[in-house]
mmCIF file of C-alpha atoms and ligand atoms in Angstrom:
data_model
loop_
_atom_site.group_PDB
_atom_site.id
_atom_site.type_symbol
_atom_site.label_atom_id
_atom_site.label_comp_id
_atom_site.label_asym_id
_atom_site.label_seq_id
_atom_site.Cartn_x
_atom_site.Cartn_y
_atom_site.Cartn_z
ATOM 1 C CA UNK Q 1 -45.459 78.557 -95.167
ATOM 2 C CA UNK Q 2 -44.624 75.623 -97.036
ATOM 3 C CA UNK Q 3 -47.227 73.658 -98.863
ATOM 4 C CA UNK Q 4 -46.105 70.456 -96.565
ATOM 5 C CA UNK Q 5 -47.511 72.564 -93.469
ATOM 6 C CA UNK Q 6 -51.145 71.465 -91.959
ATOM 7 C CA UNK Q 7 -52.614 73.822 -89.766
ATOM 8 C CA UNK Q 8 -54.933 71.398 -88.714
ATOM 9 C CA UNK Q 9 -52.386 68.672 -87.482
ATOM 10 C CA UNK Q 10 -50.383 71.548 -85.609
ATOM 11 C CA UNK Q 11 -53.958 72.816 -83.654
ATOM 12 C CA UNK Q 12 -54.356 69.241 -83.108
ATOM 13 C CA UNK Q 13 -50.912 69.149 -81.197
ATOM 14 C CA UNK Q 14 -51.616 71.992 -79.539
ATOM 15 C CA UNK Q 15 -54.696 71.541 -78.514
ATOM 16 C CA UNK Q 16 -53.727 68.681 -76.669
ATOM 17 C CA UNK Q 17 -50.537 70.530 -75.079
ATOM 18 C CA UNK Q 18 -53.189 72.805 -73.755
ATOM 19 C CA UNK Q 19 -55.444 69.902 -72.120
ATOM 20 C CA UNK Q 20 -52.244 68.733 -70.447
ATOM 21 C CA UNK Q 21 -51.487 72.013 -69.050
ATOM 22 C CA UNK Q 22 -52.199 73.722 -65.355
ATOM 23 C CA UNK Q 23 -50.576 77.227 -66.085
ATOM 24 C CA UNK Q 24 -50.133 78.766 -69.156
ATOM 25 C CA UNK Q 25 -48.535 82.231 -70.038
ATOM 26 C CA UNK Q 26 -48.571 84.272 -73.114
ATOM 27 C CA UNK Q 27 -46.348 86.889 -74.846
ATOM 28 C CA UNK Q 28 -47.961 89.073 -77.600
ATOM 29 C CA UNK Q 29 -47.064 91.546 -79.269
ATOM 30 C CA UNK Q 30 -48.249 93.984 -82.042
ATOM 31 C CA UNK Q 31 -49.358 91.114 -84.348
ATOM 32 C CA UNK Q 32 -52.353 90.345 -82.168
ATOM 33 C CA UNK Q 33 -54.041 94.140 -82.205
ATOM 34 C CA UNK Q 34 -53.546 94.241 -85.521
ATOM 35 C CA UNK Q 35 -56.702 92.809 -87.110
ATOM 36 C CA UNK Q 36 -58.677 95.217 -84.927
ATOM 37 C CA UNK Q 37 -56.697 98.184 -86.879
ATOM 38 C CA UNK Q 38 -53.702 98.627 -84.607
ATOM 39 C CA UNK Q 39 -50.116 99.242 -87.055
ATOM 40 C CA UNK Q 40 -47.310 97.101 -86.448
ATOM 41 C CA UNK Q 41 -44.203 98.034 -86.049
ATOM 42 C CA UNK Q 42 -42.137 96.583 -88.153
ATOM 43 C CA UNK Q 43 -44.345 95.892 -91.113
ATOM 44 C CA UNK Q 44 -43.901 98.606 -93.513
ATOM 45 C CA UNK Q 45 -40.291 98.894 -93.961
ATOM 46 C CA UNK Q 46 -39.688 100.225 -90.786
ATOM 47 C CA UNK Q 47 -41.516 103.091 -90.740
ATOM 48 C CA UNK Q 48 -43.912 103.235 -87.748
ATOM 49 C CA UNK Q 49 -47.396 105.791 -88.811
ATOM 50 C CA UNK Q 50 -44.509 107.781 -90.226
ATOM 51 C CA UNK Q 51 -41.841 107.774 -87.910
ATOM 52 C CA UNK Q 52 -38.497 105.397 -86.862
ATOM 53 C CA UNK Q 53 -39.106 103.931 -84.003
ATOM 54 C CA UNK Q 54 -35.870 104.975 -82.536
ATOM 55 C CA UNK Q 55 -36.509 108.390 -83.726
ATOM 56 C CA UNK Q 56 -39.803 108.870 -81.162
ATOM 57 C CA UNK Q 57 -39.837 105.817 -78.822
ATOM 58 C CA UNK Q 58 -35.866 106.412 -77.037
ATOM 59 C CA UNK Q 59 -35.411 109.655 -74.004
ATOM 60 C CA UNK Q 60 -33.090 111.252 -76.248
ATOM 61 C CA UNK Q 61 -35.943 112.070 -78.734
ATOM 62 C CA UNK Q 62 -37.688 113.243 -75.822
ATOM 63 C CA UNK Q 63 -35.423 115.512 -74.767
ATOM 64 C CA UNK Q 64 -34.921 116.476 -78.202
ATOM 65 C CA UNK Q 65 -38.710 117.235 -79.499
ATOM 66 C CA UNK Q 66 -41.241 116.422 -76.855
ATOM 67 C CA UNK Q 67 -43.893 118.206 -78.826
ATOM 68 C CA UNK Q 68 -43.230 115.513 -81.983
ATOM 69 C CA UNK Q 69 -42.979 112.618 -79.265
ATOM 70 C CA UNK Q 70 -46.422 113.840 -77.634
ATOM 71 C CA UNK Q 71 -47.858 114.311 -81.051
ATOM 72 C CA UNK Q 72 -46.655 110.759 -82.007
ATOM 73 C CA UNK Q 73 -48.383 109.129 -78.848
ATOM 74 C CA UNK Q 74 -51.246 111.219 -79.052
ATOM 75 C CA UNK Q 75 -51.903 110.323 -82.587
ATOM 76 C CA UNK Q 76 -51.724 106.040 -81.823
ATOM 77 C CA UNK Q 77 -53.750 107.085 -78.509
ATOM 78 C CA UNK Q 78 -56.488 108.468 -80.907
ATOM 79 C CA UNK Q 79 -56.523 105.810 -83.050
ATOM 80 C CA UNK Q 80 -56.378 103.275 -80.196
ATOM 81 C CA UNK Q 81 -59.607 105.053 -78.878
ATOM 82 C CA UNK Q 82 -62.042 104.072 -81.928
ATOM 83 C CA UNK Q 83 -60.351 100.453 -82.428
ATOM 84 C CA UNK Q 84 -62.076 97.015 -80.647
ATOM 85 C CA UNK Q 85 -60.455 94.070 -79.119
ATOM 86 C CA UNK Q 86 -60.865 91.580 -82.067
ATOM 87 C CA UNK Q 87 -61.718 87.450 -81.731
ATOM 88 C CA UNK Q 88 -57.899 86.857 -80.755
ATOM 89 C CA UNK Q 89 -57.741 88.978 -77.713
ATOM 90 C CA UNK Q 90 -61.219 87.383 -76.867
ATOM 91 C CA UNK Q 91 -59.736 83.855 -77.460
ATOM 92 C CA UNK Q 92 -57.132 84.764 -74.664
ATOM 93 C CA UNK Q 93 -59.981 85.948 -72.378
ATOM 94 C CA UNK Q 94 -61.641 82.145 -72.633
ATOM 95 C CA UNK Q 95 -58.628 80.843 -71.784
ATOM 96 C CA UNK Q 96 -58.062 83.025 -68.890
ATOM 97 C CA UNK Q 97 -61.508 81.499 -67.991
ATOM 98 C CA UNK Q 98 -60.408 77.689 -68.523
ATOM 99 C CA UNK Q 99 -56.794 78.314 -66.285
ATOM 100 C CA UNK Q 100 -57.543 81.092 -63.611
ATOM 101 C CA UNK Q 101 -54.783 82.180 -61.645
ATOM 102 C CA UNK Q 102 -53.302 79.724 -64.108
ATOM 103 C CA UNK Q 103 -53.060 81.778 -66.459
ATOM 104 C CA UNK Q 104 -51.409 85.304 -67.273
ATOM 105 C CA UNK Q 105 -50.210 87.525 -70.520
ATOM 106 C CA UNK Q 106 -46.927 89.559 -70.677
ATOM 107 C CA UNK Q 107 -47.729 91.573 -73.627
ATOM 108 C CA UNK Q 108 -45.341 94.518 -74.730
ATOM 109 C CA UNK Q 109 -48.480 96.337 -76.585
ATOM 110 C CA UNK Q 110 -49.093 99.863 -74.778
ATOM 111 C CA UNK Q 111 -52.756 99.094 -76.336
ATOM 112 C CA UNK Q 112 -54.998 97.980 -73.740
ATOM 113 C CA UNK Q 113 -56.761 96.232 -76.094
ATOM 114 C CA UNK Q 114 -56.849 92.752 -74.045
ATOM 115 C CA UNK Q 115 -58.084 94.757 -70.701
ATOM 116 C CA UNK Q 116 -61.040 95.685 -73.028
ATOM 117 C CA UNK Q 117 -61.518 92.440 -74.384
ATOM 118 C CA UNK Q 118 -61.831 91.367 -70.460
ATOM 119 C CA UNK Q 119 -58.640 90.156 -69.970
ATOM 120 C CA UNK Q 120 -57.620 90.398 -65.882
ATOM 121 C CA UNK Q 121 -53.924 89.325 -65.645
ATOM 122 C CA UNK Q 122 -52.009 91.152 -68.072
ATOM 123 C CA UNK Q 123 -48.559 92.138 -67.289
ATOM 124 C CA UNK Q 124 -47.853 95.414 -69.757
ATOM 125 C CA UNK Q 125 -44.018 95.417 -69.642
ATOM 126 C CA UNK Q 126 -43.607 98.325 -72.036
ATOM 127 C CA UNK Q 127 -46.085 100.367 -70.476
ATOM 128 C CA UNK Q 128 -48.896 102.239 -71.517
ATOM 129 C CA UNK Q 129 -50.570 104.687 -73.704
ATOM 130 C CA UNK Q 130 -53.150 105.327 -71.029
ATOM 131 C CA UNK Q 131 -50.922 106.420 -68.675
ATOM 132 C CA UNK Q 132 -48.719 109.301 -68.097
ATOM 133 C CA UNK Q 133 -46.082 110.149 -65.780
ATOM 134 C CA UNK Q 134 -44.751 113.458 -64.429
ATOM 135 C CA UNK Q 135 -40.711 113.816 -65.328
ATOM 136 C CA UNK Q 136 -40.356 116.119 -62.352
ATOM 137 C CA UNK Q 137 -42.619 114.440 -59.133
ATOM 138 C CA UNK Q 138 -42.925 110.794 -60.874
ATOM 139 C CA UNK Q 139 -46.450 110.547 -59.855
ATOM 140 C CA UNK Q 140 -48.173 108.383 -62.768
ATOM 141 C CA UNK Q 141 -51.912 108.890 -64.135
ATOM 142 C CA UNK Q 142 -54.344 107.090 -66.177
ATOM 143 C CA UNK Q 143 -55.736 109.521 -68.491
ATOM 144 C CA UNK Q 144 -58.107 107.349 -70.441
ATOM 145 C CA UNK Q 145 -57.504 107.621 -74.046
ATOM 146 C CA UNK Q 146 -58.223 111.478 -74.607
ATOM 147 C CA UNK Q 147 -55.856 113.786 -76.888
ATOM 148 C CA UNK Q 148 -53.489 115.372 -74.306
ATOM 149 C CA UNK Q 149 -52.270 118.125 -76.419
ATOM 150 C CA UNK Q 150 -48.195 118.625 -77.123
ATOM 151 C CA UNK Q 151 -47.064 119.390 -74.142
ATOM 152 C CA UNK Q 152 -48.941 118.233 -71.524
ATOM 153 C CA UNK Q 153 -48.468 119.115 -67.774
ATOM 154 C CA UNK Q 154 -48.373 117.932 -64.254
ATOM 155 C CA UNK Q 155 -51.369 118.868 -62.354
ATOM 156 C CA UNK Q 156 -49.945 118.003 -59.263
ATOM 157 C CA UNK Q 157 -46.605 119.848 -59.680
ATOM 158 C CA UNK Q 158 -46.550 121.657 -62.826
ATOM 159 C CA UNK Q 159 -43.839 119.491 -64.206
ATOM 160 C CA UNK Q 160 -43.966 117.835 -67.520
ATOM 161 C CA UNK Q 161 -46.000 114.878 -68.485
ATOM 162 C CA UNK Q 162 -44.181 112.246 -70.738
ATOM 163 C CA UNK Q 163 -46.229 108.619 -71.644
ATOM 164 C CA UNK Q 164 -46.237 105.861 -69.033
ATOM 165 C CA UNK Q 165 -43.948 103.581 -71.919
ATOM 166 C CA UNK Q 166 -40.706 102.152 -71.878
ATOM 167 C CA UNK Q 167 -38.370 103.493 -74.444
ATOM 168 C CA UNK Q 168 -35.589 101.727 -75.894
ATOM 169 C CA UNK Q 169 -32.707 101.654 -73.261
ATOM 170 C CA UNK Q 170 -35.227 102.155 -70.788
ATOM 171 C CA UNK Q 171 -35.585 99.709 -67.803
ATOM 172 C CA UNK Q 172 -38.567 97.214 -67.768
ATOM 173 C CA UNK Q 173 -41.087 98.377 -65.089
ATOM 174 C CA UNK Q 174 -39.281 96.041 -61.861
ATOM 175 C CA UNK Q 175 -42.580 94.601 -60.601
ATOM 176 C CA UNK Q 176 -44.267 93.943 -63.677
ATOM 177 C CA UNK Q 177 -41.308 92.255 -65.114
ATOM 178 C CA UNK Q 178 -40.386 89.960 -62.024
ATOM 179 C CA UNK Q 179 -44.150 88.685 -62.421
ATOM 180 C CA UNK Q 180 -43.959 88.281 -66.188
ATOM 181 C CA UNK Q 181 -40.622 86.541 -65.426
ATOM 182 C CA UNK Q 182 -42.299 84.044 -62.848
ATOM 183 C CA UNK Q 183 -44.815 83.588 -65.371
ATOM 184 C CA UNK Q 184 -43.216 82.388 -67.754
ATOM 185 C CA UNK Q 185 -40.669 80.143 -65.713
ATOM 186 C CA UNK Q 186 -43.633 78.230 -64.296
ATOM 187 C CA UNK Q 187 -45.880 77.434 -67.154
ATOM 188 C CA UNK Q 188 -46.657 74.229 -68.777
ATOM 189 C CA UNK Q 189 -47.203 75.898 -71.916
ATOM 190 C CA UNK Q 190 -46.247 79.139 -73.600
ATOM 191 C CA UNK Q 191 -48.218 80.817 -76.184
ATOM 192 C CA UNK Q 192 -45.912 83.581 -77.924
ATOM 193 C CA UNK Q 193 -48.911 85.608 -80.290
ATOM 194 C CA UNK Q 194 -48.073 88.274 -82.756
ATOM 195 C CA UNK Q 195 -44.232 89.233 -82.017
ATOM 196 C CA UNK Q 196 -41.177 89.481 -84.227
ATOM 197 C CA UNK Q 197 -39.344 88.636 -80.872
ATOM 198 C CA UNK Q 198 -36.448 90.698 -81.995
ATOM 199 C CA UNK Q 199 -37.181 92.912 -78.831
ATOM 200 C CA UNK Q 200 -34.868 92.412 -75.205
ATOM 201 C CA UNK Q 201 -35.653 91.282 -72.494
ATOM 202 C CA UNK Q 202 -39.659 90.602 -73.561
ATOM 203 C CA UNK Q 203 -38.074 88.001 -76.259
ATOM 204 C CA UNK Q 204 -36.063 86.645 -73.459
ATOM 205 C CA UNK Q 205 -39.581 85.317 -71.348
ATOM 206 C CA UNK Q 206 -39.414 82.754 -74.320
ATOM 207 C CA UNK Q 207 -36.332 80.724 -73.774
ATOM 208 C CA UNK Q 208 -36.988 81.153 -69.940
ATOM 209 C CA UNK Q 209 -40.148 79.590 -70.552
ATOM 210 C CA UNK Q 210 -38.124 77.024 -72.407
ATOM 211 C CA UNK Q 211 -34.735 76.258 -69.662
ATOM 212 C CA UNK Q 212 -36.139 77.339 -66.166
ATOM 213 C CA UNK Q 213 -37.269 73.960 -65.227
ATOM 214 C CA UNK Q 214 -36.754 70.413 -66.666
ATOM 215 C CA UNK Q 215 -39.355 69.301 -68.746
ATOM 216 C CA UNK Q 216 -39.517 73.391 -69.981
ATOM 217 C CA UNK Q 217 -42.626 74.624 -71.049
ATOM 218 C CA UNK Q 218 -44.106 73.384 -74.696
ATOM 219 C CA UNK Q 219 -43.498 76.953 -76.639
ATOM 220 C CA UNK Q 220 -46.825 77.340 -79.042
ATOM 221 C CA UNK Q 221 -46.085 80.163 -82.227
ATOM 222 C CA UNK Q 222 -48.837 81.856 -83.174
ATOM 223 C CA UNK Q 223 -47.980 84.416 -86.162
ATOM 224 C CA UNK Q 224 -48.388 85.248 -89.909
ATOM 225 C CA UNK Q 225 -44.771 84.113 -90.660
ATOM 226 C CA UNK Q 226 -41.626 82.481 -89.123
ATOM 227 C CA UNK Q 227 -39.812 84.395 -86.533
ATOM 228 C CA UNK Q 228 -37.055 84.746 -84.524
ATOM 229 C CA UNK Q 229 -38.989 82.926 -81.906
ATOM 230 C CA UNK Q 230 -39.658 79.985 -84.017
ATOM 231 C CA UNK Q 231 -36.483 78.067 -83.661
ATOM 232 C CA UNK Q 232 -37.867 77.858 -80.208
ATOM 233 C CA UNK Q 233 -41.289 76.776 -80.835
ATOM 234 C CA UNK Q 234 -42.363 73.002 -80.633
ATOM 235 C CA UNK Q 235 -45.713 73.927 -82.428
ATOM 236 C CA UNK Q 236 -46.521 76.297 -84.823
ATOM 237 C CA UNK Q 237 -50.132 77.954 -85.735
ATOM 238 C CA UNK Q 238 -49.305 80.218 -88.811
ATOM 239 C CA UNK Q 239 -52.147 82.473 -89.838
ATOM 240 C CA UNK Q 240 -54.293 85.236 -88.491
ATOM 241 C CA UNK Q 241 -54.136 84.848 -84.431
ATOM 242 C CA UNK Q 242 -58.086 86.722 -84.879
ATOM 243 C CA UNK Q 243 -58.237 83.290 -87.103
ATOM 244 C CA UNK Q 244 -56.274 80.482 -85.293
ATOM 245 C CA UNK Q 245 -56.418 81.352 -81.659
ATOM 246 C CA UNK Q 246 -60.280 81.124 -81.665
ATOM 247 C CA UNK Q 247 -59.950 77.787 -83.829
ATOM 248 C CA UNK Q 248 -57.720 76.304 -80.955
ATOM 249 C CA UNK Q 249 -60.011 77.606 -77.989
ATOM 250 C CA UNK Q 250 -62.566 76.255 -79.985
ATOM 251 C CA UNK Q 251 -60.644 72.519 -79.698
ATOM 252 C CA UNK Q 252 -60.789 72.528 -76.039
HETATM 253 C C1 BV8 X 1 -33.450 97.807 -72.228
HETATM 254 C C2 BV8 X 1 -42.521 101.106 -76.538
HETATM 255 C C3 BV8 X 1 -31.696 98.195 -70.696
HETATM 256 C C4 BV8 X 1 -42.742 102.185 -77.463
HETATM 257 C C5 BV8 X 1 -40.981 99.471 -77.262
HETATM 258 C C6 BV8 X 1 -28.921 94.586 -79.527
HETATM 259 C C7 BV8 X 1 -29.358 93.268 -79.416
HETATM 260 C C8 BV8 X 1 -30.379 92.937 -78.550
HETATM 261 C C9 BV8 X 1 -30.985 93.913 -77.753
HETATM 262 C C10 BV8 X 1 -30.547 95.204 -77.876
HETATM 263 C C11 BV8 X 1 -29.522 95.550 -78.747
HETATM 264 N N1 BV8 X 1 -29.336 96.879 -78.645
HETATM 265 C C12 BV8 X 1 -30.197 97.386 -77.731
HETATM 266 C C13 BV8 X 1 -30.928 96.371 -77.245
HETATM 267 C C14 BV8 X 1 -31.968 96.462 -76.229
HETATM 268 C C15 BV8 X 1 -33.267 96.936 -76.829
HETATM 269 C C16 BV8 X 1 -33.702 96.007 -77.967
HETATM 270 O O1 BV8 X 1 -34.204 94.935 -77.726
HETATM 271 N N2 BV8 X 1 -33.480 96.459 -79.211
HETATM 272 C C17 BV8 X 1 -33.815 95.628 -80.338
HETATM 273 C C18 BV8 X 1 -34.737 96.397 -81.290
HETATM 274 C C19 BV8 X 1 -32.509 95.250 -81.050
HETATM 275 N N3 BV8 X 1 -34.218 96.851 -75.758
HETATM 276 C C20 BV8 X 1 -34.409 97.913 -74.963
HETATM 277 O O2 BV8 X 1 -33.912 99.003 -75.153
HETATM 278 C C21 BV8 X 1 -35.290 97.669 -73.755
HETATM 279 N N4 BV8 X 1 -34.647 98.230 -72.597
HETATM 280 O O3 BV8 X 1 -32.831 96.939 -72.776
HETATM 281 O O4 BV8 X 1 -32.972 98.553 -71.171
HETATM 282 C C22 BV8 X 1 -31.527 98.918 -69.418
HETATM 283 C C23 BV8 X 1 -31.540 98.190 -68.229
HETATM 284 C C24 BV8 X 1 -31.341 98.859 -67.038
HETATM 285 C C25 BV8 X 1 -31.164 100.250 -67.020
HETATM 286 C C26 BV8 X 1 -31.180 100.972 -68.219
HETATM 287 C C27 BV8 X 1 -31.363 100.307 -69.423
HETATM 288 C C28 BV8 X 1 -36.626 98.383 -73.908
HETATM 289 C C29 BV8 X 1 -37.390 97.767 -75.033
HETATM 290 C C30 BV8 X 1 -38.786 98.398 -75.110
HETATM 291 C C31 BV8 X 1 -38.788 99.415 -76.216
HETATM 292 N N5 BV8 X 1 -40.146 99.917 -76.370
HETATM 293 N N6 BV8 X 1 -42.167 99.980 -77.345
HETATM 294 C C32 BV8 X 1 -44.134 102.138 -77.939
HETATM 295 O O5 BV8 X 1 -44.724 101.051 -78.087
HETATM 296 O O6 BV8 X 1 -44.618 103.234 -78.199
HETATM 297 S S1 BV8 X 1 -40.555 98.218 -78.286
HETATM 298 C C33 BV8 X 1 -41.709 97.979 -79.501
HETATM 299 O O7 BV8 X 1 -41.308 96.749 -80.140
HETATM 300 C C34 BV8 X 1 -43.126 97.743 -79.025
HETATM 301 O O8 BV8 X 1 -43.288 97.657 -77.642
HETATM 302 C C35 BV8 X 1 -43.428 96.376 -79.623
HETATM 303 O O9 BV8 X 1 -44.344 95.679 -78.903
HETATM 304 C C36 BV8 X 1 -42.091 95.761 -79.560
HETATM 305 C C37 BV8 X 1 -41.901 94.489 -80.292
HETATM 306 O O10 BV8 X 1 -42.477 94.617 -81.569
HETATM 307 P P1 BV8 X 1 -43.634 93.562 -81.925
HETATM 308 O O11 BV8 X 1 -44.730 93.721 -80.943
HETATM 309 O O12 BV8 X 1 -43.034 92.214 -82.053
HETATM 310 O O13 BV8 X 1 -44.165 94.120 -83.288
HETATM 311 P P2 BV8 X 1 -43.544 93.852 -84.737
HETATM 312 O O14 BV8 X 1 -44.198 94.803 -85.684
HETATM 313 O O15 BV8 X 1 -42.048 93.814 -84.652
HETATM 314 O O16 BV8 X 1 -44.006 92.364 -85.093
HETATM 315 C C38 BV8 X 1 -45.384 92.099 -85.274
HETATM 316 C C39 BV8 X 1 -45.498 90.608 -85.513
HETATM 317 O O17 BV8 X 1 -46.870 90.294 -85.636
HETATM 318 C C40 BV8 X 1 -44.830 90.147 -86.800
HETATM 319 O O18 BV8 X 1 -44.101 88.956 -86.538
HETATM 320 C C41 BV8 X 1 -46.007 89.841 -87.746
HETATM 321 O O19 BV8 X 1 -45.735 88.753 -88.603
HETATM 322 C C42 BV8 X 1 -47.068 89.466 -86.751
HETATM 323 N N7 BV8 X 1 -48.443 89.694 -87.195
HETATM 324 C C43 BV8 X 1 -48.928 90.732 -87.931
HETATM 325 N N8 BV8 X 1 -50.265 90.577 -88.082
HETATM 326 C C44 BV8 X 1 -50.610 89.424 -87.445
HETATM 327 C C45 BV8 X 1 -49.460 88.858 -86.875
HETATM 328 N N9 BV8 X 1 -49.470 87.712 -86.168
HETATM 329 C C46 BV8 X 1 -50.653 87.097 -86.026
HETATM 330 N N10 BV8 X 1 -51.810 87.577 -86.535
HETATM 331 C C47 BV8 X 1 -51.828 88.726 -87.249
HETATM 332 N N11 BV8 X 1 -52.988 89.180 -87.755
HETATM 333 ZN ZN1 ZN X 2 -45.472 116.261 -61.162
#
């Protein structure tokens, strides 16, 4: 960030984008789970606790290794396990609080770290590590956060068990998207928290935010660095989100 920037001024702003507002909608992504201990994705030069994405999180590594795909998930599902919602996901929860049915998060973490922090609307459009579903009779579980083992199965059919998460070239869960979708099309503001946005169609909520409706939403960045998203972004709050989310509750 350029000396010239002041974090203060742009809270200030959007702060007072916030007072104005009736429904606001959020998109996070890794960045925000990842001062409670969470990896990102695409921090460390690609490499994802080991592993290219597109080498574990696509069908065709599935089909390939299931055992290194279940070992992958079952390691983050571990980790996720002993990890805590940190002030940034709480922020969120007091502004759930301050909106109501206002209010809503598309997030494309597989987490459930802002269900723990208390969080009730929460669209997870990539899924979830919590959950598993049966490749043979479909029927999907929450399993909690336990260690499933490498090749886990179906106690309903006997089929195999594969995570409840959208791969790459995977459809978006219908329903949950369609609400995310509204969401974002009918807020006044739109906070996008933690995301390289470099990721279709969950990138995409952002310019619908921005072109469904005439004024669009005010788009509010909050992230370590610039983006792709922040050509889009009217304000920008660059820092920690555990840091500047809880500064800009605070200004309410
Ligand atoms: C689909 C599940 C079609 C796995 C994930 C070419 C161009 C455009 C698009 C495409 C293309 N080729 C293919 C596509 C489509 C593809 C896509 O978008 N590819 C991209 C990579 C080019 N999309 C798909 O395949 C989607 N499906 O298109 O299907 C279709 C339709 C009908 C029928 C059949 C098929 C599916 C996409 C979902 C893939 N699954 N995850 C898992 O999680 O185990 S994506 C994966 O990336 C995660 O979900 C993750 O959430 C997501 C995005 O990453 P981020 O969350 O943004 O994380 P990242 O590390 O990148 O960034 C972290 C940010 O946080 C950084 O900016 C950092 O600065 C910031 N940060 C760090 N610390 C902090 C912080 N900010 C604030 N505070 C901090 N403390
Ligand atoms: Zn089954």
């Amino acid at each position: 960030m350029s000396d010239a920037y002041d974090l203060d001024a742009e809270l200030t702003r959007a702060a007072a984008a916030l007072k104005h507002a009736t429904k606001v909608t959020v998109l996070t992504g890794a960045g925000v789970s990842a001062e409670s201990g969470v990896p990102t994705f695409r921090a460390s030069d690609g490499l994802w606790e080991g592993h290219r994405v597109e080498d574990v999180a696509t069908p065709m590594a599935f089909e390939a290794n299931p055992e290194l795909v279940w070992r992958f998930y079952n390691g983050r599902r571990v980790n996720v396990a002993k990890v805590s919602p940190n002030p940034g996901h709480l922020a969120l929860v007091e502004l759930e609080n301050r909106y109501g049915d206002g209010f809503a998060i598309a997030t494309q973490n597989v987490d459930g770290l802002h269900q723990r922090a208390g969080s009730k609307n929460v669209f997870e459009v990539h899924g979830s590590l919590r959950r598993t579903r049966c490749v043979n009779c479909e029927k999907v579980e929450d399993r909690g956060l336990d260690d499933l083992g490498n090749r886990p199965l179906c106690d309903h059919c006997g089929g195999f068990l594969r995570p409840d998460i959208v791969w790459f070239n995977e459809p978006l869960p219908t329903g949950v998207w369609r609400r995310a979708t509204c969401a974002a099309e009918e807020c006044d503001v739109f906070l996008v928290i933690g995301t390289s946005a470099v990721v279709y169609p969950a990138a995409g909520l952002i310019h619908m935010s921005k072109r469904a409706r005439s004024p669009g939403a005010t788009v509010i960045e909050c992230n370590l660095d610039r983006t792709a998203a922040s050509e889009q972004a009217d304000i920008g709050l660059y820092g920690p989100s555990g840091v500047t989310l809880p500064r800009l509750v605070a200004l309410l």
